[in-house]
XYZ file of C-alpha atoms in Angstrom:
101
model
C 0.000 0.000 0.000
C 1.099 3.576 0.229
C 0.767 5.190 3.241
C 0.949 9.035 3.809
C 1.532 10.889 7.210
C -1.155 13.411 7.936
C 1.006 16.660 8.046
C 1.866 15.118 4.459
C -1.663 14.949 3.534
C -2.214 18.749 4.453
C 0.753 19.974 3.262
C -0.176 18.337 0.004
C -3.739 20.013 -0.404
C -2.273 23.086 0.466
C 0.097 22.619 -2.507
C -2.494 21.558 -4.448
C -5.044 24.773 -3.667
C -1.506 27.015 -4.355
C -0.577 25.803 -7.184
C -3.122 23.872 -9.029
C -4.780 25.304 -12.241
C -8.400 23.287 -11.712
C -8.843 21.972 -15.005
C -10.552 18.503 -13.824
C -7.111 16.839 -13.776
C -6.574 14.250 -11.063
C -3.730 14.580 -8.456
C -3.058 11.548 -6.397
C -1.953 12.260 -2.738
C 0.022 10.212 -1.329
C 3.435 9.281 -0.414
C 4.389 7.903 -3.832
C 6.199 4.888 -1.592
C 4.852 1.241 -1.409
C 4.862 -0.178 1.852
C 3.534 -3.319 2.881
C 0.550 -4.116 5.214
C 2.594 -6.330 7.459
C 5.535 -3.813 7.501
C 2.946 -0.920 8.925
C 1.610 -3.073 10.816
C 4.717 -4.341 12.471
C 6.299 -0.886 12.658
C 2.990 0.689 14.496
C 2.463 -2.343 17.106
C 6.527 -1.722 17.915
C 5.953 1.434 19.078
C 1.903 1.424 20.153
C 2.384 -1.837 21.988
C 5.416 -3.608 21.423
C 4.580 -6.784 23.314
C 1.956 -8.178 21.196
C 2.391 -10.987 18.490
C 1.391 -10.578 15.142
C 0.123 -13.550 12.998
C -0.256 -12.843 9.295
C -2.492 -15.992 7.064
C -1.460 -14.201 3.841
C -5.114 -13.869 2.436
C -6.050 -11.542 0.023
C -9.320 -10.305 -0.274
C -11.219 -10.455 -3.658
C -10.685 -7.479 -5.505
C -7.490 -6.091 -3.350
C -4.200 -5.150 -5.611
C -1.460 -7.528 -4.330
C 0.614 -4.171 -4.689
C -0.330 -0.287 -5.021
C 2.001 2.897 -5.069
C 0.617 5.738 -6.618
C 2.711 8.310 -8.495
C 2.533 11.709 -7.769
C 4.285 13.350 -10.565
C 1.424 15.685 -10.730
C 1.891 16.537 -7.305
C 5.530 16.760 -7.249
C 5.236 19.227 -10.012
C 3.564 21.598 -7.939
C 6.500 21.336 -5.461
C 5.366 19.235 -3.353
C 7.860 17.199 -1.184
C 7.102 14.657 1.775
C 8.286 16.090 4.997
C 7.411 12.831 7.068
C 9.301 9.545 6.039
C 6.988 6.354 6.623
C 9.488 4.868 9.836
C 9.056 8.618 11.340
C 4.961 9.054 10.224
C 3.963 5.719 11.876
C 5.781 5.985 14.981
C 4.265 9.526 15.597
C 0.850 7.938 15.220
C 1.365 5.183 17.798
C 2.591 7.607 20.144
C -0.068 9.666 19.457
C -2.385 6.738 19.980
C -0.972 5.633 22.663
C -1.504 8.836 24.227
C -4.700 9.226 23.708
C -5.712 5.689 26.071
């Protein structure tokens, strides 16, 4: 999948509102990085609670890509950069869910 930190995803429609001409194109947000569902997974639980076990039965729903990372040339056009890298992005959302218990 590709997974996008939420200051990311503001800073990104900010760009987009800028900069943008608003001529029906389509812009894909995201992080333009594929990262797999066990990998967030792991990475969150080893911040959020790093004690429990995780148990993968590699099943794939009907109709789910087996991979997806979007490209965001359009975006990057319009300057945008990522400020959050995915290790960084999904630690700071443990801790903030974490915090919020």
């Amino acid at each position: 999948r590709d997974f996008i930190y939420i200051d990311d995803l503001m800073h990104a429609v900010e760009t987009i509102v800028e900069k943008a001409m608003f001529t029906g194109q389509p812009i894909n947000i995201a992080s333009g990085k594929q990262t797999t569902i066990k990998n967030a997974a792991l990475s969150f639980l080893k911040t959020y609670k790093p004690d429990v076990a995780l148990e993968f039965n590699n099943a794939q729903k009907k109709g789910d890509p087996a991979n997806w990372e979007a490209s965001i040339d359009k975006l990057a056009s319009l300057g945008y950069q990522s400020k959050t890298n995915f290790e960084t992005g999904i630690k700071n959302t443990a801790l903030w869910m974490r915090d919020q218990n």
